[in-house]
PDB file of C-alpha atoms in Angstrom:
ATOM      1  CA  MET A 595       0.007   0.035   0.001  1.00 39.00           C
ATOM      2  CA  ARG A 596       1.270   3.543  -0.825  1.00 44.00           C
ATOM      3  CA  GLY A 597       1.204   5.881   2.120  1.00 49.00           C
ATOM      4  CA  PRO A 598      -0.323   9.329   1.830  1.00 50.00           C
ATOM      5  CA  TRP A 599       3.159  10.858   1.549  1.00 48.00           C
ATOM      6  CA  GLY A 600       4.510   8.303  -0.997  1.00 48.00           C
ATOM      7  CA  ARG A 601       5.980   5.742   1.298  1.00 50.00           C
ATOM      8  CA  GLU A 602       5.430   2.111   0.542  1.00 45.00           C
ATOM      9  CA  ARG A 603       4.424  -0.268   3.380  1.00 56.00           C
ATOM     10  CA  ALA A 604       3.431  -3.952   3.162  1.00 60.00           C
ATOM     11  CA  ILE A 605       0.352  -4.753   5.434  1.00 63.00           C
ATOM     12  CA  THR A 606       1.012  -8.296   6.533  1.00 73.00           C
ATOM     13  CA  GLY A 607      -1.587 -10.652   7.877  1.00 72.00           C
ATOM     14  CA  ASN A 608      -0.097 -10.493  11.279  1.00 82.00           C
ATOM     15  CA  ARG A 609      -0.192  -6.694  11.297  1.00 80.00           C
ATOM     16  CA  GLN A 610      -3.783  -6.782  10.324  1.00 80.00           C
ATOM     17  CA  ALA A 611      -4.565  -9.447  13.078  1.00 84.00           C
ATOM     18  CA  SER A 612      -2.720  -7.139  15.532  1.00 83.00           C
ATOM     19  CA  TRP A 613      -4.693  -4.093  14.532  1.00 77.00           C
ATOM     20  CA  ALA A 614      -7.949  -6.103  14.917  1.00 82.00           C
ATOM     21  CA  PHE A 615      -6.891  -7.343  18.346  1.00 84.00           C
ATOM     22  CA  ALA A 616      -5.988  -3.770  19.470  1.00 80.00           C
ATOM     23  CA  ASP A 617      -9.325  -2.468  18.270  1.00 81.00           C
ATOM     24  CA  ALA A 618     -11.225  -5.183  20.163  1.00 80.00           C
ATOM     25  CA  TYR A 619      -8.989  -5.004  23.244  1.00 79.00           C
ATOM     26  CA  GLY A 620     -10.903  -2.096  24.890  1.00 68.00           C
ATOM     27  CA  ALA A 621     -14.126  -4.140  24.873  1.00 67.00           C
ATOM     28  CA  GLY A 622     -12.718  -6.389  27.628  1.00 58.00           C
ATOM     29  CA  HIS A 623     -12.258  -3.502  29.956  1.00 62.00           C
ATOM     30  CA  ALA A 624     -14.192  -4.171  33.236  1.00 50.00           C
ATOM     31  CA  GLU A 625     -17.284  -2.157  33.366  1.00 62.00           C
ATOM     32  CA  HIS A 626     -20.423  -2.494  35.568  1.00 70.00           C
ATOM     33  CA  ALA A 627     -23.188  -4.465  33.870  1.00 74.00           C
ATOM     34  CA  GLU A 628     -25.504  -1.436  33.277  1.00 78.00           C
ATOM     35  CA  ARG A 629     -22.794   0.394  31.330  1.00 84.00           C
ATOM     36  CA  SER A 630     -22.119  -2.649  29.034  1.00 90.00           C
ATOM     37  CA  ALA A 631     -25.806  -3.147  28.520  1.00 93.00           C
ATOM     38  CA  ALA A 632     -26.329   0.447  27.632  1.00 95.00           C
ATOM     39  CA  LEU A 633     -23.526   0.457  25.112  1.00 95.00           C
ATOM     40  CA  ARG A 634     -25.041  -2.597  23.389  1.00 95.00           C
ATOM     41  CA  TRP A 635     -28.354  -0.942  23.381  1.00 97.00           C
ATOM     42  CA  ALA A 636     -26.982   2.281  21.846  1.00 97.00           C
ATOM     43  CA  HIS A 637     -25.097   0.183  19.279  1.00 96.00           C
ATOM     44  CA  ASP A 638     -28.191  -1.563  18.202  1.00 97.00           C
ATOM     45  CA  ARG A 639     -30.090   1.708  17.940  1.00 97.00           C
ATOM     46  CA  ALA A 640     -27.301   3.075  15.784  1.00 97.00           C
ATOM     47  CA  ARG A 641     -27.568   0.158  13.301  1.00 95.00           C
ATOM     48  CA  GLU A 642     -31.250   0.500  13.169  1.00 96.00           C
ATOM     49  CA  ALA A 643     -30.931   4.170  12.261  1.00 95.00           C
ATOM     50  CA  GLY A 644     -28.253   3.471   9.701  1.00 96.00           C
ATOM     51  CA  LEU A 645     -25.459   5.224  11.743  1.00 96.00           C
ATOM     52  CA  ARG A 646     -21.915   3.883  12.283  1.00 95.00           C
ATOM     53  CA  PRO A 647     -20.980   4.182  15.998  1.00 96.00           C
ATOM     54  CA  VAL A 648     -17.325   4.307  17.041  1.00 96.00           C
ATOM     55  CA  SER A 649     -15.591   0.951  17.407  1.00 95.00           C
ATOM     56  CA  ASP A 650     -14.749  -0.537  20.742  1.00 93.00           C
ATOM     57  CA  GLY A 651     -11.042   0.467  20.052  1.00 94.00           C
ATOM     58  CA  THR A 652     -11.993   4.088  19.342  1.00 96.00           C
ATOM     59  CA  GLY A 653     -14.219   4.133  22.421  1.00 96.00           C
ATOM     60  CA  ALA A 654     -11.444   2.881  24.706  1.00 95.00           C
ATOM     61  CA  ALA A 655      -9.092   5.508  23.143  1.00 96.00           C
ATOM     62  CA  LEU A 656     -11.674   8.203  23.882  1.00 97.00           C
ATOM     63  CA  ARG A 657     -12.025   7.039  27.486  1.00 96.00           C
ATOM     64  CA  LEU A 658      -8.289   7.055  27.917  1.00 97.00           C
ATOM     65  CA  LEU A 659      -7.868  10.514  26.392  1.00 98.00           C
ATOM     66  CA  ALA A 660     -10.624  11.995  28.576  1.00 98.00           C
ATOM     67  CA  ALA A 661      -9.106  10.584  31.688  1.00 98.00           C
ATOM     68  CA  ALA A 662      -5.565  11.655  30.615  1.00 97.00           C
ATOM     69  CA  VAL A 663      -6.564  15.250  30.434  1.00 98.00           C
ATOM     70  CA  ASP A 664      -8.702  14.966  33.498  1.00 98.00           C
ATOM     71  CA  ALA A 665     -11.605  16.293  31.429  1.00 98.00           C
ATOM     72  CA  LYS A 666     -14.345  18.234  33.230  1.00 98.00           C
ATOM     73  CA  ALA A 667     -15.799  19.800  30.055  1.00 98.00           C
ATOM     74  CA  VAL A 668     -15.965  17.980  26.721  1.00 99.00           C
ATOM     75  CA  ALA A 669     -17.674  19.119  23.479  1.00 98.00           C
ATOM     76  CA  GLU A 670     -18.973  16.579  21.023  1.00 98.00           C
ATOM     77  CA  ILE A 671     -19.857  17.107  17.393  1.00 98.00           C
ATOM     78  CA  GLY A 672     -22.120  14.254  16.383  1.00 98.00           C
ATOM     79  CA  THR A 673     -24.176  12.825  19.312  1.00 98.00           C
ATOM     80  CA  GLY A 674     -25.499   9.838  17.242  1.00 98.00           C
ATOM     81  CA  THR A 675     -27.261   7.305  19.658  1.00 98.00           C
ATOM     82  CA  GLY A 676     -24.724   8.057  22.466  1.00 98.00           C
ATOM     83  CA  VAL A 677     -22.114   5.329  21.908  1.00 97.00           C
ATOM     84  CA  SER A 678     -19.127   7.693  21.955  1.00 98.00           C
ATOM     85  CA  GLY A 679     -20.778   9.827  24.551  1.00 98.00           C
ATOM     86  CA  ILE A 680     -20.872   6.862  27.075  1.00 97.00           C
ATOM     87  CA  HIS A 681     -17.171   6.273  26.473  1.00 97.00           C
ATOM     88  CA  LEU A 682     -16.334   9.984  27.044  1.00 98.00           C
ATOM     89  CA  LEU A 683     -18.347  10.266  30.117  1.00 98.00           C
ATOM     90  CA  HIS A 684     -16.760   7.069  31.506  1.00 96.00           C
ATOM     91  CA  GLY A 685     -13.341   8.782  31.173  1.00 97.00           C
ATOM     92  CA  MET A 686     -14.304  12.200  32.412  1.00 98.00           C
ATOM     93  CA  ARG A 687     -14.263  13.424  36.007  1.00 98.00           C
ATOM     94  CA  PRO A 688     -17.312  12.407  38.004  1.00 97.00           C
ATOM     95  CA  ASP A 689     -18.382  16.098  38.025  1.00 97.00           C
ATOM     96  CA  GLY A 690     -17.596  16.506  34.322  1.00 98.00           C
ATOM     97  CA  VAL A 691     -20.250  17.647  31.755  1.00 98.00           C
ATOM     98  CA  LEU A 692     -20.451  16.504  28.145  1.00 99.00           C
ATOM     99  CA  THR A 693     -21.864  19.118  25.714  1.00 98.00           C
ATOM    100  CA  THR A 694     -23.072  17.221  22.628  1.00 98.00           C
ATOM    101  CA  VAL A 695     -24.387  18.665  19.361  1.00 98.00           C
ATOM    102  CA  ASP A 696     -26.357  16.971  16.721  1.00 98.00           C
ATOM    103  CA  THR A 697     -28.712  17.896  13.868  1.00 97.00           C
ATOM    104  CA  GLU A 698     -31.129  15.032  14.818  1.00 97.00           C
ATOM    105  CA  PRO A 699     -33.033  15.603  18.003  1.00 96.00           C
ATOM    106  CA  GLU A 700     -34.529  12.142  17.740  1.00 97.00           C
ATOM    107  CA  CYS A 701     -31.056  10.672  18.016  1.00 97.00           C
ATOM    108  CA  GLN A 702     -30.251  12.863  21.011  1.00 98.00           C
ATOM    109  CA  GLN A 703     -33.372  11.504  22.787  1.00 98.00           C
ATOM    110  CA  ILE A 704     -31.999   7.906  22.195  1.00 98.00           C
ATOM    111  CA  ALA A 705     -28.625   9.040  23.494  1.00 98.00           C
ATOM    112  CA  ARG A 706     -30.226  10.636  26.609  1.00 98.00           C
ATOM    113  CA  GLN A 707     -31.865   7.222  27.321  1.00 98.00           C
ATOM    114  CA  ALA A 708     -28.620   5.469  26.834  1.00 98.00           C
ATOM    115  CA  PHE A 709     -26.725   7.802  29.219  1.00 98.00           C
ATOM    116  CA  ARG A 710     -29.318   7.328  31.842  1.00 97.00           C
ATOM    117  CA  ALA A 711     -29.248   3.447  31.394  1.00 96.00           C
ATOM    118  CA  ALA A 712     -25.433   3.624  31.696  1.00 96.00           C
ATOM    119  CA  GLY A 713     -25.839   5.231  35.191  1.00 95.00           C
ATOM    120  CA  PHE A 714     -24.873   8.829  34.378  1.00 97.00           C
ATOM    121  CA  ALA A 715     -26.939  11.495  36.099  1.00 97.00           C
ATOM    122  CA  GLY A 716     -28.983  13.856  33.807  1.00 97.00           C
ATOM    123  CA  ASN A 717     -26.837  16.823  34.574  1.00 98.00           C
ATOM    124  CA  ARG A 718     -23.757  15.097  33.202  1.00 98.00           C
ATOM    125  CA  ALA A 719     -24.764  15.975  29.557  1.00 98.00           C
ATOM    126  CA  ARG A 720     -25.987  19.016  27.816  1.00 98.00           C
ATOM    127  CA  PHE A 721     -27.775  18.163  24.523  1.00 98.00           C
ATOM    128  CA  ILE A 722     -27.915  20.985  21.892  1.00 98.00           C
ATOM    129  CA  PRO A 723     -29.791  20.263  18.723  1.00 98.00           C
ATOM    130  CA  GLY A 724     -28.617  22.062  15.594  1.00 98.00           C
ATOM    131  CA  HIS A 725     -25.922  22.537  12.997  1.00 98.00           C
ATOM    132  CA  ALA A 726     -22.518  22.367  14.693  1.00 98.00           C
ATOM    133  CA  LEU A 727     -21.177  25.494  12.936  1.00 98.00           C
ATOM    134  CA  ASP A 728     -24.090  27.495  14.234  1.00 98.00           C
ATOM    135  CA  VAL A 729     -23.745  26.099  17.739  1.00 98.00           C
ATOM    136  CA  LEU A 730     -20.011  25.995  18.321  1.00 98.00           C
ATOM    137  CA  PRO A 731     -19.474  29.784  18.045  1.00 97.00           C
ATOM    138  CA  ARG A 732     -21.880  30.167  21.066  1.00 97.00           C
ATOM    139  CA  LEU A 733     -19.599  27.984  23.287  1.00 98.00           C
ATOM    140  CA  ALA A 734     -16.971  29.572  25.628  1.00 97.00           C
ATOM    141  CA  ASP A 735     -13.555  30.315  24.408  1.00 98.00           C
ATOM    142  CA  GLY A 736     -10.889  28.135  26.121  1.00 98.00           C
ATOM    143  CA  GLY A 737     -13.676  26.409  28.130  1.00 98.00           C
ATOM    144  CA  TYR A 738     -13.115  22.763  27.086  1.00 98.00           C
ATOM    145  CA  ASP A 739     -10.606  20.090  27.839  1.00 98.00           C
ATOM    146  CA  LEU A 740     -11.443  17.908  24.885  1.00 99.00           C
ATOM    147  CA  VAL A 741     -13.418  18.239  21.595  1.00 99.00           C
ATOM    148  CA  PHE A 742     -14.575  15.195  19.699  1.00 99.00           C
ATOM    149  CA  CYS A 743     -15.504  15.670  16.108  1.00 98.00           C
ATOM    150  CA  ASP A 744     -17.642  13.024  14.436  1.00 98.00           C
ATOM    151  CA  GLY A 745     -19.834  15.169  12.121  1.00 97.00           C
ATOM    152  CA  ASP A 746     -19.736  16.252   8.471  1.00 97.00           C
ATOM    153  CA  ARG A 747     -16.359  15.434   6.986  1.00 97.00           C
ATOM    154  CA  LEU A 748     -16.797  18.365   4.541  1.00 98.00           C
ATOM    155  CA  GLU A 749     -16.777  20.719   7.552  1.00 98.00           C
ATOM    156  CA  SER A 750     -13.810  19.149   9.250  1.00 98.00           C
ATOM    157  CA  LEU A 751     -11.467  22.100   8.737  1.00 98.00           C
ATOM    158  CA  GLU A 752     -14.070  24.511  10.240  1.00 98.00           C
ATOM    159  CA  TYR A 753     -14.480  22.086  13.231  1.00 98.00           C
ATOM    160  CA  LEU A 754     -10.787  22.390  13.683  1.00 98.00           C
ATOM    161  CA  GLU A 755     -10.722  26.178  13.698  1.00 98.00           C
ATOM    162  CA  GLU A 756     -13.653  26.170  16.158  1.00 98.00           C
ATOM    163  CA  SER A 757     -12.023  23.495  18.375  1.00 98.00           C
ATOM    164  CA  LEU A 758      -8.752  25.608  18.685  1.00 98.00           C
ATOM    165  CA  ARG A 759     -10.759  28.401  19.971  1.00 98.00           C
ATOM    166  CA  LEU A 760     -12.681  26.230  22.425  1.00 98.00           C
ATOM    167  CA  LEU A 761      -9.813  24.263  23.880  1.00 98.00           C
ATOM    168  CA  ARG A 762      -7.728  25.353  26.760  1.00 98.00           C
ATOM    169  CA  PRO A 763      -3.968  25.013  26.417  1.00 98.00           C
ATOM    170  CA  GLY A 764      -3.064  21.362  26.751  1.00 98.00           C
ATOM    171  CA  GLY A 765      -6.639  20.311  25.638  1.00 98.00           C
ATOM    172  CA  LEU A 766      -7.199  17.631  22.984  1.00 98.00           C
ATOM    173  CA  VAL A 767      -9.068  17.706  19.705  1.00 98.00           C
ATOM    174  CA  CYS A 768      -9.990  14.312  18.002  1.00 98.00           C
ATOM    175  CA  PHE A 769     -11.456  13.532  14.651  1.00 98.00           C
ATOM    176  CA  GLU A 770     -13.194  10.177  13.995  1.00 98.00           C
ATOM    177  CA  GLY A 771     -13.150   8.307  10.791  1.00 97.00           C
ATOM    178  CA  VAL A 772     -10.110   9.922   8.998  1.00 98.00           C
ATOM    179  CA  PHE A 773      -9.167   6.635   7.133  1.00 97.00           C
ATOM    180  CA  ALA A 774     -12.554   6.828   5.287  1.00 97.00           C
ATOM    181  CA  ASP A 775     -12.555   3.032   4.896  1.00 95.00           C
ATOM    182  CA  GLY A 776      -9.074   3.145   3.314  1.00 94.00           C
ATOM    183  CA  ARG A 777      -9.989   5.861   0.768  1.00 96.00           C
ATOM    184  CA  THR A 778      -7.824   8.577   2.438  1.00 96.00           C
ATOM    185  CA  VAL A 779      -4.673   6.646   1.345  1.00 93.00           C
ATOM    186  CA  ASP A 780      -6.052   5.299  -1.967  1.00 94.00           C
ATOM    187  CA  SER A 781      -4.428   6.959  -5.009  1.00 91.00           C
ATOM    188  CA  ALA A 782      -7.689   6.546  -7.130  1.00 94.00           C
ATOM    189  CA  ALA A 783      -9.982   9.533  -7.636  1.00 94.00           C
ATOM    190  CA  GLN A 784     -11.895  10.269  -4.508  1.00 95.00           C
ATOM    191  CA  PRO A 785     -14.929  12.407  -3.508  1.00 96.00           C
ATOM    192  CA  ALA A 786     -14.681  15.833  -1.961  1.00 97.00           C
ATOM    193  CA  GLU A 787     -15.150  14.592   1.564  1.00 97.00           C
ATOM    194  CA  VAL A 788     -12.029  12.404   1.277  1.00 97.00           C
ATOM    195  CA  LEU A 789      -9.988  15.266  -0.192  1.00 97.00           C
ATOM    196  CA  ARG A 790     -11.091  17.379   2.724  1.00 98.00           C
ATOM    197  CA  LEU A 791      -9.872  14.695   5.226  1.00 98.00           C
ATOM    198  CA  ARG A 792      -6.522  14.754   3.406  1.00 98.00           C
ATOM    199  CA  GLU A 793      -6.413  18.568   3.851  1.00 98.00           C
ATOM    200  CA  LEU A 794      -7.278  18.110   7.593  1.00 98.00           C
ATOM    201  CA  LEU A 795      -4.485  15.550   8.042  1.00 98.00           C
ATOM    202  CA  ARG A 796      -1.961  17.959   6.455  1.00 98.00           C
ATOM    203  CA  THR A 797      -3.162  20.896   8.333  1.00 98.00           C
ATOM    204  CA  VAL A 798      -3.087  19.266  11.739  1.00 98.00           C
ATOM    205  CA  ARG A 799       0.339  17.725  10.996  1.00 98.00           C
ATOM    206  CA  ASP A 800       1.843  20.964   9.982  1.00 97.00           C
ATOM    207  CA  SER A 801       0.216  23.276  12.519  1.00 97.00           C
ATOM    208  CA  PRO A 802       2.773  24.800  14.999  1.00 97.00           C
ATOM    209  CA  ALA A 803      -0.197  25.136  17.515  1.00 97.00           C
ATOM    210  CA  LEU A 804      -0.814  21.362  17.639  1.00 98.00           C
ATOM    211  CA  LEU A 805       1.041  18.117  18.604  1.00 98.00           C
ATOM    212  CA  PRO A 806      -0.627  15.392  16.620  1.00 98.00           C
ATOM    213  CA  SER A 807      -0.829  11.632  16.435  1.00 98.00           C
ATOM    214  CA  LEU A 808      -2.944   9.359  14.239  1.00 97.00           C
ATOM    215  CA  LEU A 809      -4.257   6.314  16.077  1.00 96.00           C
ATOM    216  CA  PRO A 810      -5.056   3.221  13.957  1.00 93.00           C
ATOM    217  CA  VAL A 811      -8.273   2.305  15.840  1.00 94.00           C
ATOM    218  CA  GLY A 812     -11.681   1.906  14.279  1.00 94.00           C
ATOM    219  CA  ASP A 813     -11.754   3.931  11.141  1.00 96.00           C
ATOM    220  CA  GLY A 814      -8.863   6.148  12.200  1.00 96.00           C
ATOM    221  CA  LEU A 815      -8.675   8.575  15.107  1.00 98.00           C
ATOM    222  CA  LEU A 816      -6.771  11.796  14.518  1.00 98.00           C
ATOM    223  CA  CYS A 817      -5.800  13.431  17.898  1.00 98.00           C
ATOM    224  CA  ALA A 818      -3.892  16.554  18.689  1.00 98.00           C
ATOM    225  CA  VAL A 819      -2.869  18.454  21.762  1.00 98.00           C
ATOM    226  CA  LYS A 820      -3.230  22.305  21.695  1.00 98.00           C
ATOM    227  CA  ARG A 821       0.126  23.581  22.668  1.00 96.00           C
ATOM    228  CA  GLU A 822       0.754  26.039  25.405  1.00 88.00           C
ATOM    229  CA  GLY A 823       1.029  29.608  24.390  1.00 71.00           C
TER     230      GLY A 823
END
């Protein structure tokens, strides 16, 4: 396979098996029964709605990252049915609040039920229906420890710009789905959303304001720390 910057790398069977093992590893994390049941329920509702929830590996990474920054305030673009939100809330401080934005109020109602079933108090999440680029400008500058972006890929660069404003120094921004099922590194002609993801990857990699890493979990999780100063 040719990498996005022209490097050749053979993907062996063992490496593929290792990636699959790593992605499934987080599912074995000990959780109380109600949280596991709530995740399964939210996964089922996502499939019924034709949505693609984050993988177990991506969820485990989100839990870890939220815990690593001791997150008290997290913003999420793309509530879905609450799968990613459960993982984020699990990693956040017990008094932390997740602000989650989605264009589909019906999905947010499902997520609200999932959070309650997972044992999280109602005041742990703030649901805002609407278009992310209309909602994000109303959120506080420097008021967030982590921003998780799982919305419209064509708007990813705008999400990045808003995230840099929202994050405190040392905060994290994460983008889900940057592999686009392998199309991001495919040399064939690609649709606009994949071209936008490539631009996002270059912008994050080259930004002096960010310290990035691309995690091979799920469909690719791009993460970056906002540098001090």
